[in-house]
């Protein structure tokens, strides 16, 4: 039952397709018996500022922010966490008293998935990131903050990979950065890497962004695409002996971190996994 006392949270984006956050967050509130609700709210870009101020006036406790608002929302916030500042993107808003505070839990969510589900520590490892958008930036930052040895950004539009690398280069003593296009000498680069992350939007429709014959058993392959749960890239990787990390795990842990920011309670991970149809072993 939703009443005048119910605590309100939700997600804003446009269009709001394929979001699994409502089912995951509402399952978490229910599991802990919390009188909280999470609502999907499509917000057109021209309405972003009024939506944020309006949701604050309506007493919302928190929001998730998704495409295309993650970068655009920054000017409407009173405070921004240091990681969100570096990422230049916010995926979580906390309406904290009179203040609107922005966080970015994407990097943290990815690191949590790496460490707890496949026991991978970035320190000293070589990573290839496919794509150079907002998601690639968060992944590159969290890997560099955790002392990855090298990060190669491969993107269809080379200039975007180059500008991402230019903004990161020299800021992390332990990490070398490189930008390439898909025409570069990819088999060699990929052969010698430890981690491959697909952050492009290729994979929702059973397409592949790289030739799977370049993969071998020494690779960990992560895909941020989470529908289907096992993308063609992950299926092909698994069949070549790679460890794999499905995008739903990053969704899970970034959502758990948002939940904890809003409620100050520990997120019920098992219930959230079940809501996402992820195994709970
Ligand atoms: P996100 O915030 O999820 O990172 P984004 O900023 O829109 O989303 O980035 C999408 C990424 O997918 C980009 O790196 C994009 O490549 P371009 O910079 O060349 O556009 C990549 N991408 C999208 N469609 C692609 C395709 N068909 N082949 C290769 N890369 C693609």
CSV table of C-alpha atoms and ligand atoms in Angstrom, one decimal:
chain,number,residue,atom,x,y,z
A,1,UNK,CA,0.0,0.0,0.0
A,2,UNK,CA,1.4,3.4,-1.0
A,3,UNK,CA,0.3,6.2,1.4
A,4,UNK,CA,1.2,9.8,2.2
A,5,UNK,CA,4.0,8.4,4.4
A,6,UNK,CA,5.6,6.2,1.7
A,7,UNK,CA,9.2,7.3,0.8
A,8,UNK,CA,9.5,8.0,-2.9
A,9,UNK,CA,12.4,7.1,-5.2
A,10,UNK,CA,12.7,6.4,-8.9
A,11,UNK,CA,14.6,6.6,-12.1
A,12,UNK,CA,14.6,9.4,-14.7
A,13,UNK,CA,15.8,8.9,-18.3
A,14,UNK,CA,14.5,9.2,-21.9
A,15,UNK,CA,13.3,7.0,-23.4
A,16,UNK,CA,13.1,4.7,-20.4
A,17,UNK,CA,13.3,1.4,-22.1
A,18,UNK,CA,14.5,-1.9,-20.8
A,19,UNK,CA,15.1,-0.6,-17.2
A,20,UNK,CA,15.2,-3.4,-14.7
A,21,UNK,CA,15.9,-1.0,-11.8
A,22,UNK,CA,12.2,-0.7,-10.6
A,23,UNK,CA,11.8,-4.5,-10.2
A,24,UNK,CA,15.2,-4.8,-8.4
A,25,UNK,CA,14.7,-1.8,-6.1
A,26,UNK,CA,11.1,-2.5,-5.2
A,27,UNK,CA,12.1,-6.1,-4.4
A,28,UNK,CA,14.8,-4.7,-2.0
A,29,UNK,CA,12.3,-2.4,-0.2
A,30,UNK,CA,9.8,-5.3,0.1
A,31,UNK,CA,12.5,-7.7,1.5
A,32,UNK,CA,13.3,-5.3,4.3
A,33,UNK,CA,9.7,-4.4,5.0
A,34,UNK,CA,10.4,-0.7,4.1
A,35,UNK,CA,7.6,1.7,3.2
A,36,UNK,CA,9.5,2.9,0.2
A,37,UNK,CA,8.6,2.8,-3.5
A,38,UNK,CA,10.6,3.2,-6.8
A,39,UNK,CA,8.9,4.6,-9.8
A,40,UNK,CA,10.1,4.7,-13.5
A,41,UNK,CA,9.7,8.3,-14.8
A,42,UNK,CA,10.4,9.2,-18.4
A,43,UNK,CA,11.7,12.8,-18.4
A,44,UNK,CA,12.3,14.6,-21.7
A,45,UNK,CA,15.6,16.4,-21.9
A,46,UNK,CA,14.0,19.9,-22.1
A,47,UNK,CA,12.2,19.1,-18.7
A,48,UNK,CA,15.3,17.9,-16.8
A,49,UNK,CA,15.7,21.0,-14.5
A,50,UNK,CA,12.1,21.3,-13.7
A,51,UNK,CA,11.8,17.6,-13.1
A,52,UNK,CA,14.7,17.6,-10.6
A,53,UNK,CA,13.3,20.7,-8.7
A,54,UNK,CA,9.8,19.3,-8.8
A,55,UNK,CA,10.8,15.9,-7.5
A,56,UNK,CA,12.6,17.6,-4.7
A,57,UNK,CA,9.5,19.7,-3.9
A,58,UNK,CA,7.4,16.5,-3.9
A,59,UNK,CA,9.6,15.1,-1.2
A,60,UNK,CA,11.4,12.4,-3.1
A,61,UNK,CA,14.3,10.8,-1.2
A,62,UNK,CA,16.4,9.8,-4.2
A,63,UNK,CA,16.7,9.1,-7.9
A,64,UNK,CA,18.7,7.0,-10.4
A,65,UNK,CA,19.6,9.0,-13.5
A,66,UNK,CA,20.1,7.3,-16.8
A,67,UNK,CA,20.6,8.1,-20.5
A,68,UNK,CA,20.6,10.9,-21.7
A,69,UNK,CA,20.7,12.8,-18.4
A,70,UNK,CA,23.8,11.5,-16.6
A,71,UNK,CA,26.0,14.4,-17.7
A,72,UNK,CA,23.3,17.1,-18.1
A,73,UNK,CA,22.1,16.8,-14.6
A,74,UNK,CA,25.4,18.1,-13.0
A,75,UNK,CA,24.5,21.8,-13.0
A,76,UNK,CA,21.3,21.2,-11.0
A,77,UNK,CA,23.1,19.6,-8.0
A,78,UNK,CA,24.4,21.3,-4.8
A,79,UNK,CA,27.1,18.8,-4.2
A,80,UNK,CA,28.8,16.1,-6.3
A,81,UNK,CA,30.9,13.2,-5.0
A,82,UNK,CA,34.6,13.1,-6.1
A,83,UNK,CA,34.1,10.0,-8.3
A,84,UNK,CA,31.1,11.5,-10.0
A,85,UNK,CA,33.1,14.7,-10.6
A,86,UNK,CA,35.9,12.7,-12.2
A,87,UNK,CA,33.4,10.7,-14.2
A,88,UNK,CA,31.6,13.9,-15.2
A,89,UNK,CA,28.4,11.9,-14.8
A,90,UNK,CA,25.9,11.2,-12.0
A,91,UNK,CA,23.7,8.1,-11.8
A,92,UNK,CA,22.4,8.5,-8.3
A,93,UNK,CA,20.8,11.6,-6.6
A,94,UNK,CA,20.1,11.9,-2.9
A,95,UNK,CA,17.7,14.6,-1.8
A,96,UNK,CA,19.3,15.1,1.6
A,97,UNK,CA,17.3,17.7,3.5
A,98,UNK,CA,17.6,20.9,1.4
A,99,UNK,CA,20.5,19.6,-0.6
A,100,UNK,CA,20.6,17.7,-3.8
A,101,UNK,CA,23.7,15.5,-3.9
A,102,UNK,CA,25.0,13.6,-6.9
A,103,UNK,CA,26.9,10.3,-6.9
A,104,UNK,CA,28.1,7.9,-9.5
A,105,UNK,CA,27.9,4.2,-8.4
A,106,UNK,CA,28.7,2.7,-11.8
A,107,UNK,CA,32.4,2.3,-11.2
A,108,UNK,CA,31.9,1.0,-7.7
A,109,UNK,CA,29.3,-1.5,-9.0
A,110,UNK,CA,31.7,-2.7,-11.7
A,111,UNK,CA,34.6,-3.1,-9.2
A,112,UNK,CA,32.3,-5.0,-6.7
A,113,UNK,CA,31.2,-7.4,-9.5
A,114,UNK,CA,34.9,-8.0,-10.5
A,115,UNK,CA,36.1,-8.6,-7.0
A,116,UNK,CA,33.2,-10.6,-5.5
A,117,UNK,CA,31.9,-12.6,-8.4
A,118,UNK,CA,35.1,-13.4,-10.4
A,119,UNK,CA,37.8,-12.6,-7.8
A,120,UNK,CA,39.6,-10.3,-10.2
A,121,UNK,CA,41.8,-7.4,-8.7
A,122,UNK,CA,42.6,-4.7,-11.3
A,123,UNK,CA,46.0,-3.9,-9.7
A,124,UNK,CA,48.8,-4.7,-12.2
A,125,UNK,CA,46.3,-6.0,-14.9
A,126,UNK,CA,46.0,-5.0,-18.5
A,127,UNK,CA,42.5,-4.0,-19.7
A,128,UNK,CA,40.9,-3.3,-23.0
A,129,UNK,CA,37.7,-1.2,-23.0
A,130,UNK,CA,35.5,-1.4,-26.1
A,131,UNK,CA,33.6,1.9,-26.5
A,132,UNK,CA,34.4,5.4,-25.4
A,133,UNK,CA,31.1,6.8,-24.0
A,134,UNK,CA,30.1,7.6,-20.4
A,135,UNK,CA,30.1,4.0,-19.3
A,136,UNK,CA,33.7,3.5,-20.7
A,137,UNK,CA,34.8,6.6,-18.7
A,138,UNK,CA,33.5,5.2,-15.4
A,139,UNK,CA,35.1,1.8,-16.0
A,140,UNK,CA,38.4,3.3,-17.0
A,141,UNK,CA,38.5,5.5,-13.9
A,142,UNK,CA,37.7,2.7,-11.5
A,143,UNK,CA,40.4,0.5,-13.1
A,144,UNK,CA,42.9,3.3,-13.0
A,145,UNK,CA,42.1,4.2,-9.4
A,146,UNK,CA,42.7,0.6,-8.6
A,147,UNK,CA,46.1,0.7,-10.3
A,148,UNK,CA,45.5,-1.3,-13.5
A,149,UNK,CA,48.8,-1.5,-15.4
A,150,UNK,CA,47.3,-0.5,-18.8
A,151,UNK,CA,44.0,0.6,-20.3
A,152,UNK,CA,43.4,0.5,-24.0
A,153,UNK,CA,40.3,2.3,-25.2
A,154,UNK,CA,39.0,1.0,-28.6
A,155,UNK,CA,36.3,2.9,-30.3
A,156,UNK,CA,34.6,3.1,-33.7
A,157,UNK,CA,35.1,6.9,-33.6
A,158,UNK,CA,38.8,7.2,-32.9
A,159,UNK,CA,38.7,10.8,-31.9
A,160,UNK,CA,36.4,10.0,-28.9
A,161,UNK,CA,38.8,7.3,-27.7
A,162,UNK,CA,41.6,9.8,-28.0
A,163,UNK,CA,39.9,12.5,-26.1
A,164,UNK,CA,38.9,10.1,-23.3
A,165,UNK,CA,42.5,9.0,-23.1
A,166,UNK,CA,43.8,12.6,-23.2
A,167,UNK,CA,41.6,13.4,-20.2
A,168,UNK,CA,43.0,10.5,-18.2
A,169,UNK,CA,46.6,10.3,-19.2
A,170,UNK,CA,49.2,11.4,-16.7
A,171,UNK,CA,46.7,11.5,-13.8
A,172,UNK,CA,47.4,7.9,-12.6
A,173,UNK,CA,51.0,7.0,-11.9
A,174,UNK,CA,50.5,3.3,-12.3
A,175,UNK,CA,48.4,3.2,-15.5
A,176,UNK,CA,49.4,3.6,-19.2
A,177,UNK,CA,46.6,4.6,-21.5
A,178,UNK,CA,46.2,4.1,-25.3
A,179,UNK,CA,43.4,4.9,-27.8
A,180,UNK,CA,42.7,2.8,-30.9
A,181,UNK,CA,40.0,2.3,-33.5
A,182,UNK,CA,38.7,-1.1,-34.5
A,183,UNK,CA,41.1,-0.9,-37.5
A,184,UNK,CA,44.1,-1.1,-35.2
A,185,UNK,CA,46.2,-4.2,-34.6
A,186,UNK,CA,43.5,-5.7,-32.3
A,187,UNK,CA,44.4,-9.4,-32.3
A,188,UNK,CA,47.8,-8.6,-30.8
A,189,UNK,CA,46.5,-6.1,-28.2
A,190,UNK,CA,43.6,-8.4,-27.2
A,191,UNK,CA,45.8,-11.5,-27.0
A,192,UNK,CA,48.0,-9.9,-24.3
A,193,UNK,CA,45.3,-8.4,-22.2
A,194,UNK,CA,43.7,-9.7,-19.0
A,195,UNK,CA,40.4,-8.0,-19.0
A,196,UNK,CA,38.1,-7.1,-21.9
A,197,UNK,CA,35.0,-4.9,-21.2
A,198,UNK,CA,32.3,-4.2,-23.8
A,199,UNK,CA,30.8,-0.8,-23.0
A,200,UNK,CA,29.4,-0.2,-26.5
A,201,UNK,CA,25.8,-0.6,-27.2
A,202,UNK,CA,26.5,-3.6,-29.5
A,203,UNK,CA,25.1,-6.8,-28.1
A,204,UNK,CA,21.4,-6.2,-27.5
A,205,UNK,CA,20.6,-7.7,-30.8
A,206,UNK,CA,23.0,-10.7,-31.0
A,207,UNK,CA,25.8,-8.8,-32.8
A,208,UNK,CA,29.5,-8.9,-31.9
A,209,UNK,CA,31.8,-6.0,-31.6
A,210,UNK,CA,35.0,-8.0,-31.9
A,211,UNK,CA,36.0,-11.3,-33.5
A,212,UNK,CA,35.5,-14.0,-30.8
A,213,UNK,CA,38.4,-16.0,-32.3
A,214,UNK,CA,40.7,-13.4,-30.7
A,215,UNK,CA,39.7,-14.7,-27.2
A,216,UNK,CA,41.4,-17.3,-25.1
A,217,UNK,CA,41.2,-18.9,-21.7
A,218,UNK,CA,43.4,-16.3,-20.1
A,219,UNK,CA,40.8,-13.6,-20.6
A,220,UNK,CA,38.1,-12.3,-18.4
A,221,UNK,CA,35.3,-10.8,-20.6
A,222,UNK,CA,32.8,-8.4,-19.1
A,223,UNK,CA,29.8,-7.1,-21.0
A,224,UNK,CA,27.8,-4.1,-19.8
A,225,UNK,CA,24.9,-5.1,-22.1
A,226,UNK,CA,22.5,-7.0,-19.8
A,227,UNK,CA,19.7,-8.0,-22.2
A,228,UNK,CA,20.1,-10.8,-23.1
A,229,UNK,CA,21.6,-11.9,-19.8
A,230,UNK,CA,24.2,-13.9,-21.7
A,231,UNK,CA,25.1,-11.8,-24.8
A,232,UNK,CA,26.6,-13.4,-27.9
A,233,UNK,CA,30.0,-12.0,-26.8
A,234,UNK,CA,29.8,-13.8,-23.4
A,235,UNK,CA,28.5,-17.0,-24.9
A,236,UNK,CA,31.4,-17.1,-27.5
A,237,UNK,CA,33.9,-16.1,-24.7
A,238,UNK,CA,32.7,-18.9,-22.4
A,239,UNK,CA,33.0,-21.5,-25.2
A,240,UNK,CA,36.6,-20.5,-25.6
A,241,UNK,CA,37.3,-21.0,-21.9
A,242,UNK,CA,37.2,-17.3,-20.8
A,243,UNK,CA,35.8,-16.3,-17.5
A,244,UNK,CA,32.8,-14.0,-18.0
A,245,UNK,CA,31.0,-11.3,-16.2
A,246,UNK,CA,27.4,-10.4,-17.2
A,247,UNK,CA,26.2,-6.8,-17.2
A,248,UNK,CA,23.4,-7.6,-14.8
A,249,UNK,CA,25.9,-7.9,-12.0
A,250,UNK,CA,27.1,-4.4,-12.5
A,251,UNK,CA,23.4,-3.3,-12.6
A,252,UNK,CA,22.9,-5.2,-9.3
A,253,UNK,CA,25.8,-3.6,-7.4
A,254,UNK,CA,25.4,-0.1,-8.7
A,255,UNK,CA,21.7,-0.4,-7.6
A,256,UNK,CA,22.7,-1.8,-4.2
A,257,UNK,CA,25.1,1.2,-3.7
A,258,UNK,CA,22.2,3.6,-4.7
A,259,UNK,CA,19.9,1.8,-2.3
A,260,UNK,CA,22.4,2.2,0.5
A,261,UNK,CA,22.9,6.0,-0.2
A,262,UNK,CA,19.1,6.6,0.1
A,263,UNK,CA,18.2,4.3,2.9
A,264,UNK,CA,21.4,4.0,4.9
A,265,UNK,CA,20.6,0.3,5.3
A,266,UNK,CA,22.5,-2.6,3.9
A,267,UNK,CA,21.1,-3.7,0.5
A,268,UNK,CA,19.5,-7.2,0.5
A,269,UNK,CA,21.6,-8.6,-2.3
A,270,UNK,CA,20.0,-12.0,-2.5
A,271,UNK,CA,16.5,-10.6,-3.0
A,272,UNK,CA,17.8,-8.1,-5.6
A,273,UNK,CA,19.6,-11.0,-7.4
A,274,UNK,CA,16.4,-13.0,-7.5
A,275,UNK,CA,14.5,-10.0,-8.8
A,276,UNK,CA,17.0,-9.9,-11.7
A,277,UNK,CA,16.9,-13.6,-12.3
A,278,UNK,CA,20.5,-14.0,-11.3
A,279,UNK,CA,21.6,-17.1,-9.4
A,280,UNK,CA,22.1,-16.7,-5.6
A,281,UNK,CA,24.8,-19.3,-5.1
B,1,LIG,P1,27.2,4.9,-22.6
B,1,LIG,O1,26.8,6.1,-21.8
B,1,LIG,O2,26.4,3.7,-22.3
B,1,LIG,O3,28.6,4.7,-22.7
B,1,LIG,P2,27.3,6.3,-25.2
B,1,LIG,O4,28.0,7.4,-24.5
B,1,LIG,O5,26.2,6.6,-26.1
B,1,LIG,O6,26.7,5.3,-24.1
B,1,LIG,O7,28.4,5.4,-25.9
B,1,LIG,C1,28.0,4.3,-26.8
B,1,LIG,C2,29.3,3.7,-27.3
B,1,LIG,O8,28.9,2.6,-28.1
B,1,LIG,C3,30.2,4.6,-28.1
B,1,LIG,O9,31.5,4.2,-27.8
B,1,LIG,C4,29.8,4.2,-29.5
B,1,LIG,O10,30.9,4.4,-30.5
B,1,LIG,P3,31.0,5.8,-31.2
B,1,LIG,O11,31.7,6.7,-30.3
B,1,LIG,O12,31.8,5.5,-32.4
B,1,LIG,O13,29.6,6.3,-31.6
B,1,LIG,C5,29.6,2.7,-29.3
B,1,LIG,N1,28.8,2.1,-30.4
B,1,LIG,C6,27.5,2.3,-30.7
B,1,LIG,N2,27.1,1.6,-31.7
B,1,LIG,C7,28.2,0.9,-32.2
B,1,LIG,C8,28.5,0.0,-33.3
B,1,LIG,N3,27.5,-0.3,-34.1
B,1,LIG,N4,29.7,-0.4,-33.5
B,1,LIG,C9,30.7,0.0,-32.6
B,1,LIG,N5,30.5,0.8,-31.6
B,1,LIG,C10,29.3,1.3,-31.4
